[in-house]
XYZ file of C-alpha atoms in Angstrom:
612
model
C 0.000 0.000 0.000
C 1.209 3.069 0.774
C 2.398 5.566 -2.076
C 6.498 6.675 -2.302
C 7.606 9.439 -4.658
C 11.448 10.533 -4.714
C 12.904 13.393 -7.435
C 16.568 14.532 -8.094
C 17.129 17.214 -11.162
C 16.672 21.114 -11.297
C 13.549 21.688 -9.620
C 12.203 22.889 -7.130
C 11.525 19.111 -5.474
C 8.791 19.992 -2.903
C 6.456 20.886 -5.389
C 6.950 17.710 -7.654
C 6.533 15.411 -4.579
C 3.489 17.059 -3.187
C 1.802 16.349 -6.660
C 2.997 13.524 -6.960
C 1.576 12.034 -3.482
C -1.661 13.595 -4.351
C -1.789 11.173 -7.588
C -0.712 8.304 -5.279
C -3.261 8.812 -2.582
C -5.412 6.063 -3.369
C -2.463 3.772 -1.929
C -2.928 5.527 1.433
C -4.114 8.614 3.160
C -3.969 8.495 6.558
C -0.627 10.517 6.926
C 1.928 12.202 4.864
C 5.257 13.951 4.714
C 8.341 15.029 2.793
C 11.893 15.073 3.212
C 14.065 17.936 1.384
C 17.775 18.401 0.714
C 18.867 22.009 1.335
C 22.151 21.930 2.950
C 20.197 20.112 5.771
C 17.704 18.035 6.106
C 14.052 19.473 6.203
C 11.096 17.126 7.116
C 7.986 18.165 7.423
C 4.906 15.255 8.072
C 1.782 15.151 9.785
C -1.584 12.932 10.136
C -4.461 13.342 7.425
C -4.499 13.581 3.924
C -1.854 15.201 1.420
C -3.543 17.987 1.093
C -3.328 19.558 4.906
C 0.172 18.959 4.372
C 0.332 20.723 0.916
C -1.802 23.737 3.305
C 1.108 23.791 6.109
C 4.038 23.829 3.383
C 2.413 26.895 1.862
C 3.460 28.892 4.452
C 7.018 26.726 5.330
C 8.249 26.301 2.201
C 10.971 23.724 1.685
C 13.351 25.029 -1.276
C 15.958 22.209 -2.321
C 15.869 19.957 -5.336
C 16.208 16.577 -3.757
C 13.496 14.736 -2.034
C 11.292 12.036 -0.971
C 7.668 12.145 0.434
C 5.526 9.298 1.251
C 1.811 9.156 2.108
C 0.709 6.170 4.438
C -1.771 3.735 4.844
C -1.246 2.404 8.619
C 0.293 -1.375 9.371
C 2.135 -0.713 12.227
C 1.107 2.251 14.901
C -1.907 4.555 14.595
C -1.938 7.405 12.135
C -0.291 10.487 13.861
C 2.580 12.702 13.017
C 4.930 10.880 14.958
C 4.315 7.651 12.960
C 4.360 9.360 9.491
C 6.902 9.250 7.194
C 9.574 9.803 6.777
C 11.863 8.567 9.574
C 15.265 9.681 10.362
C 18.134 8.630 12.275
C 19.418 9.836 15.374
C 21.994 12.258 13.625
C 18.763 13.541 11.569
C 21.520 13.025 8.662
C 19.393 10.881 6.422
C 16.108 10.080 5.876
C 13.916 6.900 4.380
C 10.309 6.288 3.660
C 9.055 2.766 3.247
C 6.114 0.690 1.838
C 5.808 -2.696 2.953
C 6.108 -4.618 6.465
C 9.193 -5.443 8.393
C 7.915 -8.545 9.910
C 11.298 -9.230 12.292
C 11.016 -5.634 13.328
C 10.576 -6.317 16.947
C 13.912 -8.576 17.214
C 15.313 -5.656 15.119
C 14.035 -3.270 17.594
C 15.022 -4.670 20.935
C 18.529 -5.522 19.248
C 19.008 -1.882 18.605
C 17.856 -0.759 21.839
C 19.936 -2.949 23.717
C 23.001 -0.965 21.156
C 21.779 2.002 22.938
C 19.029 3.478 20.265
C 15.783 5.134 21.372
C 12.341 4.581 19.522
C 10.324 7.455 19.164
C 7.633 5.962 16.958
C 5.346 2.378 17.006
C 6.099 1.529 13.503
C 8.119 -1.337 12.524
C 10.149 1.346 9.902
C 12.238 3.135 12.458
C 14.002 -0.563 13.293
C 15.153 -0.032 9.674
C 16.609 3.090 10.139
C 18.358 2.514 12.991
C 19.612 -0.893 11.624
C 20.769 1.241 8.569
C 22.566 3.879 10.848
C 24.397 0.848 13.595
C 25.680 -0.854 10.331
C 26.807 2.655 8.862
C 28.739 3.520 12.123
C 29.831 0.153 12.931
C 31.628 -1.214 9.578
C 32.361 2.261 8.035
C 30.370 1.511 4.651
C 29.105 4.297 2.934
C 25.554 4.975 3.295
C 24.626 2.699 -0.091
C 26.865 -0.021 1.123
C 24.882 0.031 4.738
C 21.218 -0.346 3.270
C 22.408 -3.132 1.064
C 23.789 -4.819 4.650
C 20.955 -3.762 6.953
C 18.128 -5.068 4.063
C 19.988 -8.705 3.910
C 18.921 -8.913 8.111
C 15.125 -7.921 7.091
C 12.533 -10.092 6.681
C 9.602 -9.309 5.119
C 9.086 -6.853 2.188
C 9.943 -3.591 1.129
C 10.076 -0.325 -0.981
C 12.039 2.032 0.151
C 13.684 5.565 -0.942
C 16.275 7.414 1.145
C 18.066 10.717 1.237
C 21.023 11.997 2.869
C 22.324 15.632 4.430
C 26.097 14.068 3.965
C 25.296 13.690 -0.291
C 22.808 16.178 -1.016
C 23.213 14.805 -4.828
C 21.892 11.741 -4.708
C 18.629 9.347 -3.947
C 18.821 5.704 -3.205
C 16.094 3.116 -3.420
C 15.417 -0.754 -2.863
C 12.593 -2.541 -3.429
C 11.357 -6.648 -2.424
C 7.935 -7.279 -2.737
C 6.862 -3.938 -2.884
C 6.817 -2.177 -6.355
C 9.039 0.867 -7.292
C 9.506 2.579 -10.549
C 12.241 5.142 -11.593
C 11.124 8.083 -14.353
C 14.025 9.147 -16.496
C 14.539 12.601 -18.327
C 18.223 11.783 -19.003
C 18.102 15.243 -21.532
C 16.392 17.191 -18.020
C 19.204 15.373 -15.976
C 16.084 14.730 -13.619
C 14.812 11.453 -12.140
C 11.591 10.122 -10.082
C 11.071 7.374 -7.736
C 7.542 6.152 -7.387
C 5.960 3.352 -5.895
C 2.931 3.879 -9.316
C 3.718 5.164 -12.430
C 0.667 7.513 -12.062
C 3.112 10.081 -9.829
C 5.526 9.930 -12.476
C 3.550 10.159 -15.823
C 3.220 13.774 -16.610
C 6.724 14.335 -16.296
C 7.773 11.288 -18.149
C 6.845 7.724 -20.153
C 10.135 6.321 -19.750
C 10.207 4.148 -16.825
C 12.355 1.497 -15.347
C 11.156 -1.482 -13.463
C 13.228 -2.807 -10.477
C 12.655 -6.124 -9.191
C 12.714 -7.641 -6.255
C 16.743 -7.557 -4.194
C 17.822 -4.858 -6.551
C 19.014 -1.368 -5.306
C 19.466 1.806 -7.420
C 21.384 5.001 -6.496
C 20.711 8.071 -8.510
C 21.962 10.687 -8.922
C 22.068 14.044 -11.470
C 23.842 12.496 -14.117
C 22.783 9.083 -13.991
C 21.376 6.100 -12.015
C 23.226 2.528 -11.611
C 21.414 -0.540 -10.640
C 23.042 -3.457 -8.771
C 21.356 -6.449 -7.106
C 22.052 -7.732 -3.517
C 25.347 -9.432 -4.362
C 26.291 -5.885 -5.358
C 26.970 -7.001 -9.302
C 25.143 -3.666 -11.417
C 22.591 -4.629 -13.585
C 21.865 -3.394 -17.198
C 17.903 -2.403 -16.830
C 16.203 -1.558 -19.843
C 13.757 1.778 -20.307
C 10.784 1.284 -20.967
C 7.713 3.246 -22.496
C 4.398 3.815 -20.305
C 1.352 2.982 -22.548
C -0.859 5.686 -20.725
C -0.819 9.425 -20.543
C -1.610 12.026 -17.867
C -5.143 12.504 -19.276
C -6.582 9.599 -18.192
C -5.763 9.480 -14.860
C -7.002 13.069 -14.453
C -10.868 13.187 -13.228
C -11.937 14.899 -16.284
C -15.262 17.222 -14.687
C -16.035 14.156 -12.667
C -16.750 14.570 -9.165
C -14.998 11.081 -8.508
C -12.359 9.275 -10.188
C -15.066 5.894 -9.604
C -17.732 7.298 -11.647
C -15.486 8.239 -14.145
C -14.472 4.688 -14.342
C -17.797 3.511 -14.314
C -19.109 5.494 -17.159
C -15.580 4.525 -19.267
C -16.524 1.147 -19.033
C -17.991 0.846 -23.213
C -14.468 2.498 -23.517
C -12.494 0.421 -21.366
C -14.270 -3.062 -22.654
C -13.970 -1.910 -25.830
C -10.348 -1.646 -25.840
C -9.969 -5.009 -24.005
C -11.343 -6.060 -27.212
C -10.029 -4.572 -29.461
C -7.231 -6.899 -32.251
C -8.673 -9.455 -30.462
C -11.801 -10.596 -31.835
C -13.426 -10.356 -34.643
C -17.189 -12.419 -35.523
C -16.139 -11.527 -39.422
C -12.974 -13.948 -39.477
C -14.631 -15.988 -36.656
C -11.479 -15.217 -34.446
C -9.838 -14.856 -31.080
C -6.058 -13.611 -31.218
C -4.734 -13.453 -27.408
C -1.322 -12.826 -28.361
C 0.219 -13.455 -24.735
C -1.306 -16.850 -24.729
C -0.365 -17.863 -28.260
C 2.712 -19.913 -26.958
C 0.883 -21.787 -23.716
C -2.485 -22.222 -25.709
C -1.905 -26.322 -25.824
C -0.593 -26.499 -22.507
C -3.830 -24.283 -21.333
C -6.260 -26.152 -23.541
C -4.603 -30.014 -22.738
C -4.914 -28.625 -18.606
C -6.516 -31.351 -16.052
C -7.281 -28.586 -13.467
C -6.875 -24.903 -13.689
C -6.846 -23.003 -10.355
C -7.770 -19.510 -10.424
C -6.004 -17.399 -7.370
C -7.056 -13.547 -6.900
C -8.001 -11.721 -4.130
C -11.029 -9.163 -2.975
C -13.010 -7.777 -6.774
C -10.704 -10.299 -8.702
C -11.231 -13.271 -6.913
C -15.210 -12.866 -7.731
C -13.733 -12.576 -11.529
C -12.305 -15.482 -11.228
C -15.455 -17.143 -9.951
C -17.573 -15.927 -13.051
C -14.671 -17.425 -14.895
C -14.631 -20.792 -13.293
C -18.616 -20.872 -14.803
C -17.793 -19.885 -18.213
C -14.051 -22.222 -18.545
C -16.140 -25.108 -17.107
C -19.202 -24.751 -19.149
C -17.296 -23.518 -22.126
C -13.754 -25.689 -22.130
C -15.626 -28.491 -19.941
C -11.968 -28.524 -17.739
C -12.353 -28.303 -13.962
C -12.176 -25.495 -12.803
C -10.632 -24.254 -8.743
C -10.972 -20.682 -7.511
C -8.525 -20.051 -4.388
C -8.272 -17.038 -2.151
C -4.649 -15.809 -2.787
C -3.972 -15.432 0.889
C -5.258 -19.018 1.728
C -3.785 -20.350 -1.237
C 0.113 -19.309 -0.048
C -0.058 -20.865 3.073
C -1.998 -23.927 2.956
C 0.670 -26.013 0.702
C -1.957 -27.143 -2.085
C -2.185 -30.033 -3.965
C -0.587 -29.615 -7.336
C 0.015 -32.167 -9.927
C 1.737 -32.179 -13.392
C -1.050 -31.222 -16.321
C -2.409 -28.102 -13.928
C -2.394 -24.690 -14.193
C -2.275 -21.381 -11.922
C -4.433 -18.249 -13.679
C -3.738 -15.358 -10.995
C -5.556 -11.859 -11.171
C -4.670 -9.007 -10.474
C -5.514 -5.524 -11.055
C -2.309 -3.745 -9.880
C -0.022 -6.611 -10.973
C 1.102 -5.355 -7.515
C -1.142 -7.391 -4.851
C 1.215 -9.041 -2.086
C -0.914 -12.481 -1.585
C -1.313 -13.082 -5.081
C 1.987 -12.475 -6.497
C 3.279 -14.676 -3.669
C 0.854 -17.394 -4.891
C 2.779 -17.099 -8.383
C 5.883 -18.052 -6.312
C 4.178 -20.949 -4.809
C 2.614 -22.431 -8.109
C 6.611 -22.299 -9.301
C 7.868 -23.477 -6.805
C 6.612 -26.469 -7.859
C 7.204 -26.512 -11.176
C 3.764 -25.257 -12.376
C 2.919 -23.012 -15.419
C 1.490 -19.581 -14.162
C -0.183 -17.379 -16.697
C -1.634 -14.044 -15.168
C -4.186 -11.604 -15.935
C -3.761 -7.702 -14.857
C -4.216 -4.170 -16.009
C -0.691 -2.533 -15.184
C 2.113 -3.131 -18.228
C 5.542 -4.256 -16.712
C 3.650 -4.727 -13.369
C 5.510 -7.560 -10.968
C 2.838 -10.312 -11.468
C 2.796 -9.262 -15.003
C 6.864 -9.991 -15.249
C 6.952 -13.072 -12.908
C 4.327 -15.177 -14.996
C 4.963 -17.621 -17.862
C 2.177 -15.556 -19.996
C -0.733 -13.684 -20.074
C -3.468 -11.642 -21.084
C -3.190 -7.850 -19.964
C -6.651 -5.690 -19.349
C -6.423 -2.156 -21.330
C -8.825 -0.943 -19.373
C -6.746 2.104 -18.827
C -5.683 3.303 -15.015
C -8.257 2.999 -12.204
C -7.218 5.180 -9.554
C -10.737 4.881 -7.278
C -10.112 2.224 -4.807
C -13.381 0.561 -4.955
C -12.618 -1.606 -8.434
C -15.092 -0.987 -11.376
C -13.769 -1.081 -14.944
C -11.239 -3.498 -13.799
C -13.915 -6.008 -12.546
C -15.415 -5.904 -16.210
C -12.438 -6.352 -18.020
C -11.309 -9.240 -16.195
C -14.327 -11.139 -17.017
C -14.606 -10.217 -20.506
C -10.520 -11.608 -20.336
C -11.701 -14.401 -19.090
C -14.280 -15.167 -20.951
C -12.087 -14.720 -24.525
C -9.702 -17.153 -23.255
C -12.959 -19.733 -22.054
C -13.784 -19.025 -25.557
C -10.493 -19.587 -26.625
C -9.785 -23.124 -25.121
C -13.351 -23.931 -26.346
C -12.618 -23.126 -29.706
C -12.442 -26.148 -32.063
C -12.732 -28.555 -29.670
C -16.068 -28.506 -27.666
C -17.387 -25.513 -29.780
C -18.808 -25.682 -33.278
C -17.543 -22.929 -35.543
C -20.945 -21.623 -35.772
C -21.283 -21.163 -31.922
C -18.091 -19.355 -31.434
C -19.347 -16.609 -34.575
C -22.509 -16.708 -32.540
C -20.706 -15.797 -28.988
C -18.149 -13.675 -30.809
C -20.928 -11.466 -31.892
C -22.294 -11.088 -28.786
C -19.043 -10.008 -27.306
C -19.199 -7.322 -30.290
C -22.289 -5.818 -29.088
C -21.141 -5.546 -25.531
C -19.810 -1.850 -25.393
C -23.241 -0.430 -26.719
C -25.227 -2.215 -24.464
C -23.230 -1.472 -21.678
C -24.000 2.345 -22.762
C -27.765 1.587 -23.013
C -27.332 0.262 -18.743
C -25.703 4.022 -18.235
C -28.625 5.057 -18.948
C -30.342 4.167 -15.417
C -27.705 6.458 -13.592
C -30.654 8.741 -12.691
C -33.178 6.540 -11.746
C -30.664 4.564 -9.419
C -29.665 7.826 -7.862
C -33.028 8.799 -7.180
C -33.410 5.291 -5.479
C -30.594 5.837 -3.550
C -32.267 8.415 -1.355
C -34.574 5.350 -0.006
C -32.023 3.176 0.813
C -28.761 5.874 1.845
C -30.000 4.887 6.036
C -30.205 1.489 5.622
C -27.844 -0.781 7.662
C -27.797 -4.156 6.043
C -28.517 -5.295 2.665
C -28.625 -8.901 1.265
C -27.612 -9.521 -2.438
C -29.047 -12.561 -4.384
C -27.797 -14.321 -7.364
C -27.312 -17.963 -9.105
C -25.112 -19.424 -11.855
C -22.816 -16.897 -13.490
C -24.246 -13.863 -11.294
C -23.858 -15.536 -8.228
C -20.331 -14.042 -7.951
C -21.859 -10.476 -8.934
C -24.041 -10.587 -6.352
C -20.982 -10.530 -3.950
C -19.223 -8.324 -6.181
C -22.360 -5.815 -5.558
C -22.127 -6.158 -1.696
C -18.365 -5.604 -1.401
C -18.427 -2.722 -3.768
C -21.416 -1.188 -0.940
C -19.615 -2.503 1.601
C -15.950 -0.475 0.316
C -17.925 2.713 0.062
C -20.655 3.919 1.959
C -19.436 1.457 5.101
C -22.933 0.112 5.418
C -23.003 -4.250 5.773
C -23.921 -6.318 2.801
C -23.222 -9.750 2.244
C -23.829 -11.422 -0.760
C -25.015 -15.083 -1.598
C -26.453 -17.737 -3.908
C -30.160 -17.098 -3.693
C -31.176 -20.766 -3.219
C -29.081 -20.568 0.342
C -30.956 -17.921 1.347
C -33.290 -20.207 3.303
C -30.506 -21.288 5.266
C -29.763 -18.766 7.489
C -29.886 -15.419 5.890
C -33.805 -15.378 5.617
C -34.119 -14.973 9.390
C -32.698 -11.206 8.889
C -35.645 -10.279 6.274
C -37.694 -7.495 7.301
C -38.360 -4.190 6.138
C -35.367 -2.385 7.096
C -32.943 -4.812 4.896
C -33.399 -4.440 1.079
C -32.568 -7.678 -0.671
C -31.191 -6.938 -4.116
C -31.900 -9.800 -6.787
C -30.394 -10.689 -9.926
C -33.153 -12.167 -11.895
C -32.307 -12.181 -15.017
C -34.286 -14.459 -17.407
C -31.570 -17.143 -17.451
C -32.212 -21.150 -16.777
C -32.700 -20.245 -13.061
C -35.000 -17.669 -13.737
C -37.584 -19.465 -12.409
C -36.143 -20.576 -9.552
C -34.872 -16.980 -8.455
C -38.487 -15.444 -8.556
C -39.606 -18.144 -6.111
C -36.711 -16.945 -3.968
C -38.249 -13.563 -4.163
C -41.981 -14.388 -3.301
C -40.207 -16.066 -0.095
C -38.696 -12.671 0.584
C -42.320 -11.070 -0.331
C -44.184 -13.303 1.967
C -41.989 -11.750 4.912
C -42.387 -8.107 4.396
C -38.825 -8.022 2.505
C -37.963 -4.971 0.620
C -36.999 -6.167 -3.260
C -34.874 -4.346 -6.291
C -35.148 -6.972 -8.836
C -32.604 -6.241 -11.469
C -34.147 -8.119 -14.452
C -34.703 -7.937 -18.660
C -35.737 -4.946 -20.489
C -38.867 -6.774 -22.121
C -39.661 -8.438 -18.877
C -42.577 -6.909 -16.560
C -43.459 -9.749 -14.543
C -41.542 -8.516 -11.733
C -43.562 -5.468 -11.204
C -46.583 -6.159 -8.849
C -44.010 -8.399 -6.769
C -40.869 -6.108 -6.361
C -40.800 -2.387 -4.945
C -37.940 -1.942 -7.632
C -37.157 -2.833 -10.950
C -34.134 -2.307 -12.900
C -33.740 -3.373 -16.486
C -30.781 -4.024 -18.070
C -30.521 -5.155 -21.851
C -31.051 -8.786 -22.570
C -27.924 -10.298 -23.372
C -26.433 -14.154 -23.877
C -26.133 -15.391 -19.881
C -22.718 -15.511 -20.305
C -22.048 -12.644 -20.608
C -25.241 -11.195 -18.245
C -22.138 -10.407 -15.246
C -20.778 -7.307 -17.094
C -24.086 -5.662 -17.403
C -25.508 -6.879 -14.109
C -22.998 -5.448 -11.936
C -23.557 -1.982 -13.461
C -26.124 -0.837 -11.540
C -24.773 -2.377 -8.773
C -21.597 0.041 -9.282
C -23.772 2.887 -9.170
C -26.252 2.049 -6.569
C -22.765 1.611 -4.360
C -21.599 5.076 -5.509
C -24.761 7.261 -5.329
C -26.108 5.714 -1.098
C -21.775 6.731 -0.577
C -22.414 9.896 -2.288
C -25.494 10.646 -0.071
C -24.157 9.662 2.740
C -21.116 11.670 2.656
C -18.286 9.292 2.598
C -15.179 9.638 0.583
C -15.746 7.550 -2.275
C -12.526 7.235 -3.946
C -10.541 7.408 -0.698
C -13.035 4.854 1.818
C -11.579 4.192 5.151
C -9.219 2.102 6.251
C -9.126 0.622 2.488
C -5.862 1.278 -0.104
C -5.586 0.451 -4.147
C -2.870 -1.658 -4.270
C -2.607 -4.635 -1.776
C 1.223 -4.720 -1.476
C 1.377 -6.127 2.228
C -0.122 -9.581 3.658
């Protein structure tokens, strides 16, 4: 989680930091604070958002053109100034800010203490720069030399950027398990450190990626990369694919409904020189080398977390039905530590929005561990996951810088669904089915437009519902997983508790909370269960239950039995997830609108999952 930006070159560096956190905040906002070179060292940090400390550093100023800023989202201590970053030694002649968790902190810590150093803070950073500082003083290393000791005694992970009063010309980072970026403008002689290319992007494309046990020191006229055995590395530059525009909010009041209404965009470009109905074709170039080993798969497990693990569910429905090949869908975080059964002739599918998240890149190292192919599926170009996997499929849904997941959720499916397609293709799927489906996948983008549409009359619904306390989401087959997908996306936002289930369970357990101050949302689309789901909702009736029914344009039997109705366009069931979870999105958005919460900044909640 939490967002780093560093710059060295011939500006004024408070300014580019500051802006840079602000386009990072969505990885934390609980604290914030800067560090800049000016002879000394100047830190200035403080709890809340970036923005009260942009306000203070209006009137305090910190001229110097090397720095590093950080803004936090809380693992260890409570949000407070004295727990913000960055942290600096006892000397105050160097500072670091760090994303990530130190999980031997503590043995660091009373190590250090016993050596004679005080703790000021409750965060398990300071033990890392302290340990930094003891092996400075004790061996006589130069400041680079010392991180590169104190990081082979830390376990756990880490991103970290550091400045020094003793070489005001330079800015060292590290990074393991927690992503970091460097922005070049060699002609400028300026560099960035960022933790997210979005803090980097409108001052430069050209990025490099460091991975995991590799340090970089920069400085004015260059940066050199070496990896912990101290050997330097050649890294290659490489070119973002998106531009400042589209991770600005455009006249939107939130960067989420932005995202929601670029979703006919965003699917659209998932699409796009991948399928076409015409040649009755499906090109996914980074599967074109795995495709037999994919297609000839006993098992494939899906692992994800959060929004992406529901994905994955709506993809083990349409690979099973589709490819007829079993099908697992693992929580990331269980999947890591539970040492799971794999055999020769499976397959590991991980998702991943970020390329970034901590539990599911760690399941990538588990799967090959054991000698088992891992293909992945994410959004971010040159992301970890995305560099760590055998192959995959990448989203082009653009940036999504709200923290409750929209576009992304959509574009995972439809990527899963071309590569269902895919392994179907040929094999247990005539020619004249796949043209079929194909063309149905065509028409998605304009009827996802035609759903947009209801944005008003789900507002105005939203001022019943924006005091309710509990809500209960229903769905079966492929909407199923939307139906939890709808009650997380509530639950991220306005802070108000949803669950979500398969509608048939209902009657075991969860119909003992219907009454009328819980609305129970149903997917009833007019699918094979169609049937089945509108007896579900008479039993709700029959007890007073307050009903949305998202159903069928044509279809008007719902009426007399629900207090709502929303229609959506009718569309093949397999594809019926995309559009259902629209309104969903925006019922989510408008009751956290009315209700006052931040919606692209909830509580307690961060983009990127880069710590356990």
């Amino acid at each position: 989680m939490c967002g780093i930006v560093g710059y060295i070159g011939p500006k004024n560096a408070q300014e580019i930091i500051i802006n840079g956190l602000k386009r990072l905040e969505y990885r934390g906002y609980d604290s914030a604070g800067v560090a800049i070179l000016n002879g000394t060292l100047q830190v200035r940090k403080q709890k809340g958002k970036v923005n009260e400390l942009a306000d203070t550093l209006k009137h305090k100023t910190l001229n110097g053109q090397v720095g590093i800023g950080h803004t936090r989202w809380a693992t260890h201590g409570f949000p407070n100034d004295t727990n913000a970053h960055p942290h600096v030694n006892a000397a105050d002649d160097f500072a670091l800010v760090h994303n990530g968790i130190i999980e031997n902190y503590q043995a660091l810590r009373a190590r250090l203490q016993g050596r004679g150093y005080e703790f000021k803070t409750q965060t398990d950073t300071e033990a890392l720069v302290h340990l930094i500082d003891d092996v400075r003083k004790s061996t006589g290393l130069s400041l680079e030399k010392a991180i590169s000791q104190a990081l082979t005694q830390v376990v756990g992970t880490y991103g970290i950027a550091v400045v020094s009063a003793n070489d005001p010309d330079m800015l060292i980072a590290a990074r393991k398990g927690s992503p970091l970026i460097l922005g070049v403008r060699e002609e400028e002689n300026e560099y960035f450190i960022s933790s997210d290319a979005s803090a980097v992007v409108e001052h430069t494309r050209r990025v490099v990626y460091l991975n995991d046990g590799e340090l970089i020191v920069v400085r004015r006229d260059g940066f050199e990369v070496k990896n912990i055995d101290d050997v330097t590395l050649q890294k290659e530059i490489h070119e973002l694919e998106w531009d400042l525009e589209q991770i600005e909010k455009e006249g939107y009041p939130h960067f989420m409904l932005k995202e929601i209404v670029e979703q006919p965009e965003s699917l659209a470009n998932c699409m796009r020189g991948r399928i076409s109905s015409e040649d009755n074709a499906i090109v996914l170039g980074g599967l074109i080398d795995v495709l037999d080993e994919l297609r000839n798969a006993n098992r494939i497990i899906i692992c994800a977390c959060g929004t992406s693990w529901h994905a994955g569910l709506v993809g083990e429905y349409l690979i099973e039905e589709f490819a007829r090949i079993p099908v697992e869908v693992e929580y990331a975080s269980e999947f890591r530590y539970r040492d799971p059964i794999l055999n020769k002739g499976d397959v590991v599918l991980v998702i991943s929005q970020s390329g970034e998240t901590a539990d599911t890149l760690a399941a990538v190292r588990e799967a090959k561990r054991k000698d088992i192919p891992v293909y992945g599926i994410c959004n971010v170009v040159g992301s970890t996951i995305a560099r760590e996997t055998d192959a995959g499929v990448y989203l082009h849904a653009g940036p999504e810088i709200g923290v409750a997941s929209t576009k992304a959720f959509t574009a995972q499916v439809l990527v899963l669904t071309m590569i269902a397609l895919k392994m179907a293709e040929g094999r247990t799927m005539s020619n004249e089915e796949l043209r079929e489906n194909l063309r149905a996948l065509e028409e998605l983008p304009e009827k996802v437009q035609e759903v947009l549409k209801l944005n008003d009359q789900i507002r105005e619904m939203s001022e019943v519902f924006r005091y309710a306390t509990n809500f209960l989401y229903l769905g079966r087959g492929y909407n199923f997983p939307v139906a939890l997908e709808g009650a997380l996306k509530l639950k991220e936002i306005s802070y108000i508790h949803a669950e979500g289930y398969p509608a048939a369970e209902m009657k075991h357990g969860p119909i003992a909370l219907i009454d009328r101050q819980m609305p129970v949302i149903f997917i009833a689309l007019k699918d094979r269960t169609y049937g089945k789901v509108v007896t579900n909702i008479e039993e709700v009736v029959a007890r007073h239950g307050v009903v949305i029914a998202i159903t069928d344009s044509d279809n008007d039997e719902l009426d007399d039995l629900c207090e709502y109705v929303i229609r959506i366009p009718a569309i093949s069931e397999f594809l019926s997830p995309i559009l259902a979870v629209l309104p969903l999105q925006f019922l989510a958005y408008h009751i956290a609108v009315l209700r006052g919460c931040d919606v692209d900044q909830p509580r307690n909640l961060a983009k990127s999952v880069t710590v356990e």
